[in-house]
Structures are given as structure tokens and as C-alpha cells.
Amino acid sequence: MKTRITELFGIDLPILCGGMVWMSTAPLVAAVGNAGGLGLLCGGIYTAETLAAEIDRTRALTDKPFGVNVPLLWPPAAELMDVIIEKNVKVVFTSAGSPKKFTPMLKDAGIKVGHVVPNAFLAAKCQGAGVDVIIAEGSEGGGHVAFDEVSTMVLTPAVCDAVDIPVIAAGGIGTGRQIAAAFALGAEAVQIGTRFIATNECEGHTNFKQKILDAKETGTVVTGKKFSPVRNIRNTLSETVLQMEGEGKSANEIMNYIGMGRTETASVKGDVDNGNVQAGQISGMIDDIVPVQALVERLIQETKECIERLGGLFKS
Ligand SMILES: Cc1cc2nc3c(=O)[nH]c(=O)nc-3n(C[C@H](O)[C@H](O)[C@H](O)COP(=O)(O)O)c2cc1C
């Protein structure tokens, strides 16, 4: 499958695994690359030193391209960029901040740059800042979501209409039908998160994966809507936070209650009642844990079948 995105990144398939804290570590990122897609390490848990080690660990598992996602609010973001350049990583996706600061220096180093956006206005601004691709991330997606709450169904075509550079659709994609839909909406690749957690190679805790398998499409909720919206699977933590929000508690009180490390509590330690189980609405359609290679083959097969079926709609 050739699109502007596969050409740009030198990959066979337009399927990307997004950066995910504690989840998109070397084994998953390498497996996605080996399957023909592109995986992104998640810079948001690393220091310069630990990111360098994770890049080496990834290279030991694959000789295929991979990237790093750097949330710009992450305090060591500037140091991570230096490591990425030194280590000759070829793709960086930035999120949660303005791409203006780092895009010129990354591009000078020959790195392809993408930025994650929640609306068409920001997409046009990112194009102006010189990024190579836009990742349009809809509100169905897992993890931190935007205040805007625009769904992938509306966001993708709106962003595609606002820019000339290629667009990657993200949020709520976990089957070939959804990949075909993303292409119909104008995207030239998809970035998948939650579906890739339910794979053998993902190093996230088994309890976290089980929460995804057990969830229905109504099983996630956005907490912190007024100060730091995060889509996560309903549990003791999310219910408590929702209750505090309902009672009108301040952002500070709620943040103090949550404290630090709740994502690690769920993802690494496996306490999925008191930890933050970041996952998207697509959890409701995920019912198996499979090797990445098998998942990617299935996604491509489903996409083909769907596009063939649609092609037949006007023949009769
Ligand atoms: C557990 C988890 C952690 C995530 N962490 C990050 C992150 O650190 N930076 C980022 O840009 N996106 C992050 N995301 C978003 C993903 O990269 C991806 O865009 C999103 O999961 C796509 O939606 P989906 O989950 O419906 O596939 C995270 C998503 C999940 C599920």
C-alpha cells in the first residue's frame, strides 16, 4: 500500500503505533516496524539517558524505521531532541505544545516531523510551522484528549481540508473497517494506540490488557474535562474523580487527590482499580491478545475486504 506517508517514512504499510506511556516500548515499536508499519517510542517517560538506552534496545530488535513521540510539556523535551538527533532517529511526532520551537532544528537534522492536533485551526498553524505531517487525533482515542472533543469522523476530513500535507487519522481505530473509513475521510495512514496494547509484544501489565478486553464501547470516560482531560477505562479511580468533579471540587484538590504515578500504577504495577487505565473507546471492540504481525495482517486483510465491498456498492 503506497501513500505519501509510506513514501515519507520508507515503510510498507500505512499503519502506525502511537507513542503510549509505558506501552510503546522497544518490543512493541520494533514489532510494528518488523510487520511493515511504524512504531513510536513514547518520550514522555524517559530522561535523555534512558531514551538513548531504549533507542538502542529497539535497534537490537529491528533494522526497520521507527520514531519517537515527544510530548512538549515533558520537562526534558529539549534534551530528548538532542538524543534523537545524536542517535539518528528519522521520525519525531510532537504533541501537547507548539511545534514551532523544535521543528526547524529537527528538519535540519533530516528528521521527518509530525504534530498531533485536535482541530483544523491548529493543523493549519502546524503546516505553517513546517511540519511534514499532521496527526489528527479524535476524542475517541485513549490517553490525554483535547478540550475540543471533536471525534475522528469529523476531525479527519476537517483537517484534510485545512492542509496540503498528508494527514494521519488517530482515535477509535482498531479494525480494517475503521482504517478504510479513515482513508475515505482523506487520511493517508492511521495511528493506532489502544488496539496495539492488546498484543503479545506490548510490555504493559496483563491486568491492563484484561481491562481492555472486558470493556464495552461505553466503558471509557473522560476525567478532568475542565483541566486535564484523559480518556480512561472506568474504575475506582475514575469514579472517584468524576464524583469530585460533580461535587465542584477544584482542579487543585482533584490533582492533589490523584497525585503522581497513577498511570504507572495501572500500566506497570497492574493495579487497575486505583491506577489510571488510559485507553480509547475502541476497547469495546477488542477481544483478543495477539502477536503484532498477526494483528497487522488481519487489519490489512479487513481493510482490503471493506474497500472491495464498498467498491461493489455502485455496480449492479
Ligand atoms: C495508554 C496510552 C498512553 C498514551 N500516551 C501518549 C503520549 O504519551 N503521547 C501522545 O502523543 N499520545 C499518547 N497516547 C495517544 C496515542 O498515541 C494514540 O494517538 C491514541 O491512542 C489513538 O487512539 P486509540 O487509542 O483509539 O487507538 C496514548 C494512548 C494510550 C492508550
Coordinates of C-alpha atoms and ligand atoms in Angstrom, one line a residue:
M1 CA 0.0 0.0 0.0
K2 CA 1.6 3.3 -1.1
T3 CA 0.6 6.7 0.2
R4 CA 2.5 9.9 0.8
I5 CA 3.0 8.7 4.4
T6 CA 4.6 5.3 3.4
E7 CA 6.9 7.1 1.0
L8 CA 7.9 9.7 3.5
F9 CA 8.8 7.3 6.2
G10 CA 10.1 4.5 4.0
I11 CA 7.6 1.9 5.3
D12 CA 5.4 -0.8 3.6
L13 CA 2.1 -0.2 5.3
P14 CA 0.2 3.0 6.4
I15 CA -0.2 1.7 10.0
L16 CA 1.5 3.5 12.9
C17 CA 1.6 2.6 16.6
G18 CA 1.4 5.9 18.5
G19 CA 3.6 6.8 21.4
M20 CA 2.0 5.5 24.6
V21 CA 3.4 5.9 28.1
W22 CA 4.7 2.5 29.5
M23 CA 3.2 0.7 26.5
S24 CA 5.0 1.6 23.3
T25 CA 8.4 0.5 24.5
A26 CA 11.1 -1.3 22.3
P27 CA 9.4 -4.7 21.8
L28 CA 6.1 -3.2 20.6
V29 CA 7.8 -0.5 18.5
A30 CA 10.2 -3.0 16.9
A31 CA 7.4 -5.5 16.2
V32 CA 5.3 -2.9 14.4
G33 CA 8.3 -1.9 12.3
N34 CA 9.0 -5.6 11.5
A35 CA 5.4 -6.0 10.5
G36 CA 5.7 -3.2 7.9
G37 CA 4.3 -0.2 9.9
L38 CA 6.0 2.4 12.0
G39 CA 6.1 2.4 15.8
L40 CA 6.8 5.4 18.0
L41 CA 8.6 5.2 21.4
C42 CA 7.0 7.4 24.0
G43 CA 9.4 10.0 25.1
G44 CA 7.2 11.1 27.9
I45 CA 8.6 8.6 30.4
Y46 CA 12.3 9.0 29.6
T47 CA 15.3 11.1 30.6
A48 CA 18.0 11.7 27.9
E49 CA 19.9 8.7 29.2
T50 CA 17.0 6.2 29.4
L51 CA 15.7 7.3 26.0
A52 CA 19.1 6.6 24.5
A53 CA 19.1 3.1 26.0
E54 CA 15.5 2.5 24.7
I55 CA 16.6 3.5 21.2
D56 CA 19.5 1.0 21.4
R57 CA 17.1 -1.7 22.7
T58 CA 14.8 -1.0 19.8
R59 CA 17.6 -1.2 17.3
A60 CA 18.6 -4.5 18.7
L61 CA 15.2 -5.9 17.7
T62 CA 14.7 -4.3 14.3
D63 CA 16.6 -2.7 11.5
K64 CA 13.3 -1.0 10.3
P65 CA 12.5 2.6 10.7
F66 CA 10.8 3.8 14.0
G67 CA 10.1 7.1 15.6
V68 CA 9.9 8.9 19.0
N69 CA 6.9 10.8 20.3
V70 CA 7.8 13.8 22.4
P71 CA 5.1 15.5 24.5
L72 CA 6.4 19.1 24.5
L73 CA 5.2 19.7 28.1
W74 CA 7.6 16.9 29.3
P75 CA 10.3 18.8 31.1
P76 CA 13.3 17.1 29.5
A77 CA 11.9 17.6 25.9
A78 CA 14.9 19.6 24.7
E79 CA 17.4 17.0 26.0
L80 CA 15.4 14.3 24.3
M81 CA 15.6 16.1 21.0
D82 CA 19.4 16.2 21.3
V83 CA 19.5 12.4 21.9
I84 CA 17.1 11.8 19.0
I85 CA 19.4 13.7 16.7
E86 CA 22.6 12.1 18.0
K87 CA 21.1 8.6 17.7
N88 CA 19.9 9.4 14.1
V89 CA 16.2 8.5 14.6
K90 CA 14.4 9.5 11.5
V91 CA 10.8 10.4 12.7
V92 CA 9.6 12.6 15.6
F93 CA 6.0 13.2 16.5
T94 CA 5.5 16.1 18.9
S95 CA 2.3 16.6 20.9
A96 CA 1.0 18.8 23.7
G97 CA 2.6 22.1 22.8
S98 CA 3.7 24.3 19.8
P99 CA 5.8 22.6 17.1
K100 CA 7.4 26.0 16.2
K101 CA 10.3 25.6 18.7
F102 CA 11.8 22.2 17.6
T103 CA 10.6 21.7 14.0
P104 CA 13.4 23.7 12.3
M105 CA 16.2 22.0 14.2
L106 CA 14.7 18.5 13.7
K107 CA 14.3 19.2 10.0
D108 CA 17.8 20.5 9.7
A109 CA 18.9 17.1 11.0
G110 CA 17.0 15.3 8.3
I111 CA 14.2 14.2 10.6
K112 CA 10.6 13.9 9.4
V113 CA 8.3 15.8 11.9
G114 CA 4.6 15.2 12.7
H115 CA 2.5 17.1 15.2
V116 CA -0.7 15.8 16.9
V117 CA -3.7 18.2 16.7
P118 CA -7.3 18.2 17.9
N119 CA -8.7 20.7 15.4
A120 CA -8.3 22.1 11.9
F121 CA -7.2 25.6 13.0
L122 CA -4.1 24.1 14.8
A123 CA -3.4 21.8 11.8
A124 CA -3.1 24.8 9.5
K125 CA -0.8 26.5 12.0
C126 CA 1.4 23.4 12.3
Q127 CA 1.7 23.3 8.5
G128 CA 2.8 26.9 8.7
A129 CA 5.4 25.9 11.2
G130 CA 6.9 23.5 8.7
V131 CA 5.9 20.0 9.9
D132 CA 5.8 17.2 7.4
V133 CA 2.6 15.5 8.5
I134 CA -0.4 16.1 10.8
I135 CA -1.8 13.6 13.1
A136 CA -5.5 14.3 13.6
E137 CA -6.4 12.7 16.9
G138 CA -10.1 12.4 17.6
S139 CA -11.8 12.4 21.0
E140 CA -12.5 8.6 20.9
G141 CA -8.8 8.0 21.5
G142 CA -7.1 6.7 24.6
G143 CA -5.0 8.8 26.9
H144 CA -4.8 12.6 27.0
V145 CA -7.5 14.1 24.8
A146 CA -8.2 17.7 23.8
F147 CA -10.8 20.1 25.4
D148 CA -12.3 20.4 21.9
E149 CA -13.8 16.8 21.9
V150 CA -14.0 16.6 18.1
S151 CA -14.5 13.0 17.0
T152 CA -12.3 11.3 14.4
M153 CA -15.2 11.2 12.0
V154 CA -15.4 15.0 11.8
L155 CA -11.8 15.9 12.7
T156 CA -10.1 13.9 9.9
P157 CA -11.9 15.5 6.9
A158 CA -11.8 18.9 8.6
V159 CA -8.1 18.7 9.0
C160 CA -7.6 17.2 5.5
D161 CA -9.5 20.2 4.1
A162 CA -7.3 22.6 6.1
V163 CA -3.9 21.5 5.0
D164 CA -2.0 20.2 1.9
I165 CA 0.5 18.0 3.7
P166 CA -0.6 14.4 4.4
V167 CA -2.8 13.6 7.4
I168 CA -2.7 10.6 9.7
A169 CA -6.0 9.8 11.4
A170 CA -5.9 8.7 15.1
G171 CA -8.5 7.8 17.7
G172 CA -11.0 4.9 17.6
I173 CA -9.2 2.8 15.0
G174 CA -8.8 -0.9 15.7
T175 CA -10.3 -2.8 12.7
G176 CA -9.9 -2.7 8.9
R177 CA -13.3 -1.1 8.6
Q178 CA -12.1 1.9 10.6
I179 CA -8.9 2.0 8.5
A180 CA -10.9 2.0 5.3
A181 CA -13.1 4.8 6.9
A182 CA -10.1 6.9 7.7
F183 CA -8.9 6.6 4.1
A184 CA -12.4 7.5 2.9
L185 CA -12.2 10.6 5.1
G186 CA -8.9 11.7 3.4
A187 CA -6.2 10.3 5.7
E188 CA -3.2 8.6 4.2
A189 CA -2.3 6.5 7.3
V190 CA -3.7 5.6 10.7
Q191 CA -2.1 6.0 14.1
I192 CA -3.4 3.2 16.4
G193 CA -2.9 3.2 20.2
T194 CA -5.3 1.0 22.3
R195 CA -5.5 -1.9 19.8
F196 CA -1.7 -2.3 19.9
I197 CA -1.8 -2.6 23.8
A198 CA -3.7 -5.9 23.4
T199 CA -0.7 -7.6 21.8
N200 CA 1.9 -10.1 23.0
E201 CA 4.8 -7.7 22.4
C202 CA 3.3 -4.8 24.5
E203 CA 5.0 -4.7 27.8
G204 CA 2.0 -3.2 29.7
H205 CA 0.7 -5.3 32.6
T206 CA -1.7 -8.2 31.9
N207 CA -4.3 -6.7 34.1
F208 CA -4.3 -3.6 32.0
K209 CA -4.8 -5.7 28.8
Q210 CA -7.6 -7.6 30.5
K211 CA -9.4 -4.3 31.3
I212 CA -9.3 -3.5 27.6
L213 CA -10.8 -6.9 26.7
D214 CA -13.5 -6.6 29.3
A215 CA -14.6 -3.0 28.4
K216 CA -17.6 -2.3 26.2
E217 CA -17.7 0.7 23.8
T218 CA -19.3 2.6 26.7
G219 CA -16.6 1.5 29.1
T220 CA -14.4 4.6 29.0
V221 CA -14.8 8.1 30.4
V222 CA -13.0 11.4 30.1
T223 CA -11.9 12.6 33.5
G224 CA -10.5 16.0 34.2
K225 CA -12.6 17.6 31.4
K226 CA -12.0 21.1 32.8
F227 CA -8.3 21.0 33.5
S228 CA -6.6 17.9 32.0
P229 CA -8.9 15.6 30.0
V230 CA -7.8 12.0 29.9
R231 CA -9.8 9.1 28.4
N232 CA -9.5 6.1 30.6
I233 CA -11.4 2.9 31.4
R234 CA -13.9 3.3 34.2
N235 CA -12.6 2.1 37.6
T236 CA -12.4 3.1 41.2
L237 CA -10.1 6.0 40.4
S238 CA -12.1 7.4 37.6
E239 CA -15.4 7.1 39.5
T240 CA -13.9 9.0 42.5
V241 CA -12.5 11.7 40.2
L242 CA -15.9 12.1 38.4
Q243 CA -17.6 12.3 41.8
M244 CA -15.2 15.0 42.9
E245 CA -15.8 16.9 39.7
G246 CA -19.6 16.6 40.2
E247 CA -19.2 18.0 43.7
G248 CA -17.4 21.0 42.2
K249 CA -14.0 20.3 43.8
S250 CA -11.3 22.5 42.4
A251 CA -8.7 21.3 39.9
N252 CA -6.0 21.6 42.6
E253 CA -8.0 19.4 45.0
I254 CA -8.5 16.8 42.4
M255 CA -4.9 16.8 41.2
N256 CA -3.8 16.5 44.8
Y257 CA -6.0 13.5 45.3
I258 CA -4.7 11.9 42.1
G259 CA -1.1 12.6 43.0
M260 CA 1.8 11.3 40.9
G261 CA 2.3 7.9 39.2
R262 CA -1.2 6.7 38.7
T263 CA -0.6 5.7 35.1
E264 CA 2.4 3.6 36.1
T265 CA 0.3 2.1 38.9
A266 CA -2.0 0.6 36.3
S267 CA 0.4 0.0 33.4
V268 CA 3.4 -1.4 35.2
K269 CA 2.2 -2.5 38.6
G270 CA -1.2 -3.8 37.4
D271 CA -3.4 -2.1 39.9
V272 CA -6.2 -1.3 37.5
D273 CA -8.6 -0.2 40.2
N274 CA -6.5 2.6 41.7
G275 CA -4.4 3.3 38.6
N276 CA -5.2 5.3 35.5
V277 CA -6.1 2.9 32.8
Q278 CA -5.7 5.1 29.7
A279 CA -7.5 3.5 26.7
G280 CA -9.9 4.5 24.0
Q281 CA -13.5 3.7 23.1
I282 CA -12.2 1.1 20.6
S283 CA -11.6 -1.1 23.8
G284 CA -15.2 -2.2 23.3
M285 CA -14.3 -3.9 20.0
I286 CA -11.1 -5.6 21.2
D287 CA -11.5 -9.2 22.4
D288 CA -8.1 -10.9 21.9
I289 CA -4.4 -10.5 22.6
V290 CA -2.4 -11.4 19.5
P291 CA 1.1 -11.1 18.1
V292 CA 1.7 -7.8 16.3
Q293 CA 2.4 -9.5 13.0
A294 CA -0.9 -11.3 13.0
L295 CA -2.8 -8.2 14.0
V296 CA -1.3 -6.1 11.2
E297 CA -2.0 -8.8 8.7
R298 CA -5.6 -9.0 9.9
L299 CA -6.0 -5.2 9.8
I300 CA -4.7 -5.1 6.2
Q301 CA -6.9 -8.0 5.1
E302 CA -10.0 -6.4 6.7
T303 CA -9.2 -3.1 5.1
K304 CA -9.0 -4.7 1.6
E305 CA -12.2 -6.6 2.1
C306 CA -14.0 -3.5 3.2
I307 CA -12.8 -1.4 0.3
E308 CA -13.7 -4.1 -2.1
R309 CA -17.2 -4.4 -0.6
L310 CA -17.6 -0.6 -0.9
G311 CA -16.4 -0.7 -4.5
G312 CA -19.2 -3.0 -5.3
L313 CA -21.9 -0.7 -4.0
F314 CA -22.4 1.1 -7.3
K315 CA -22.1 -2.0 -9.5
S316 CA -25.4 -3.6 -10.5
Ligands
LIG1 C1 -2.0 4.2 27.4 C2 -1.9 5.3 26.4 C3 -0.9 6.3 26.5 C4 -0.7 7.3 25.6 N1 0.4 8.2 25.7 C5 0.6 9.1 24.8 C6 1.7 10.0 24.9 O1 2.5 10.0 25.8 N2 1.8 11.0 23.9 C7 0.9 11.1 22.8 O2 1.1 12.0 22.0 N3 -0.1 10.3 22.8 C8 -0.3 9.3 23.7 N4 -1.4 8.4 23.5 C9 -2.2 8.5 22.3 C10 -1.8 7.5 21.3 O3 -0.5 7.8 20.8 C11 -2.8 7.4 20.1 O4 -2.8 8.6 19.3 C12 -4.2 7.1 20.6 O5 -4.1 6.0 21.5 C13 -5.1 6.7 19.4 O6 -6.4 6.4 19.8 P1 -6.8 4.9 20.1 O7 -6.3 4.6 21.5 O8 -8.3 4.9 20.0 O9 -6.2 4.0 19.1 C14 -1.6 7.4 24.5 C15 -2.6 6.5 24.4 C16 -2.8 5.5 25.3 C17 -3.9 4.5 25.1

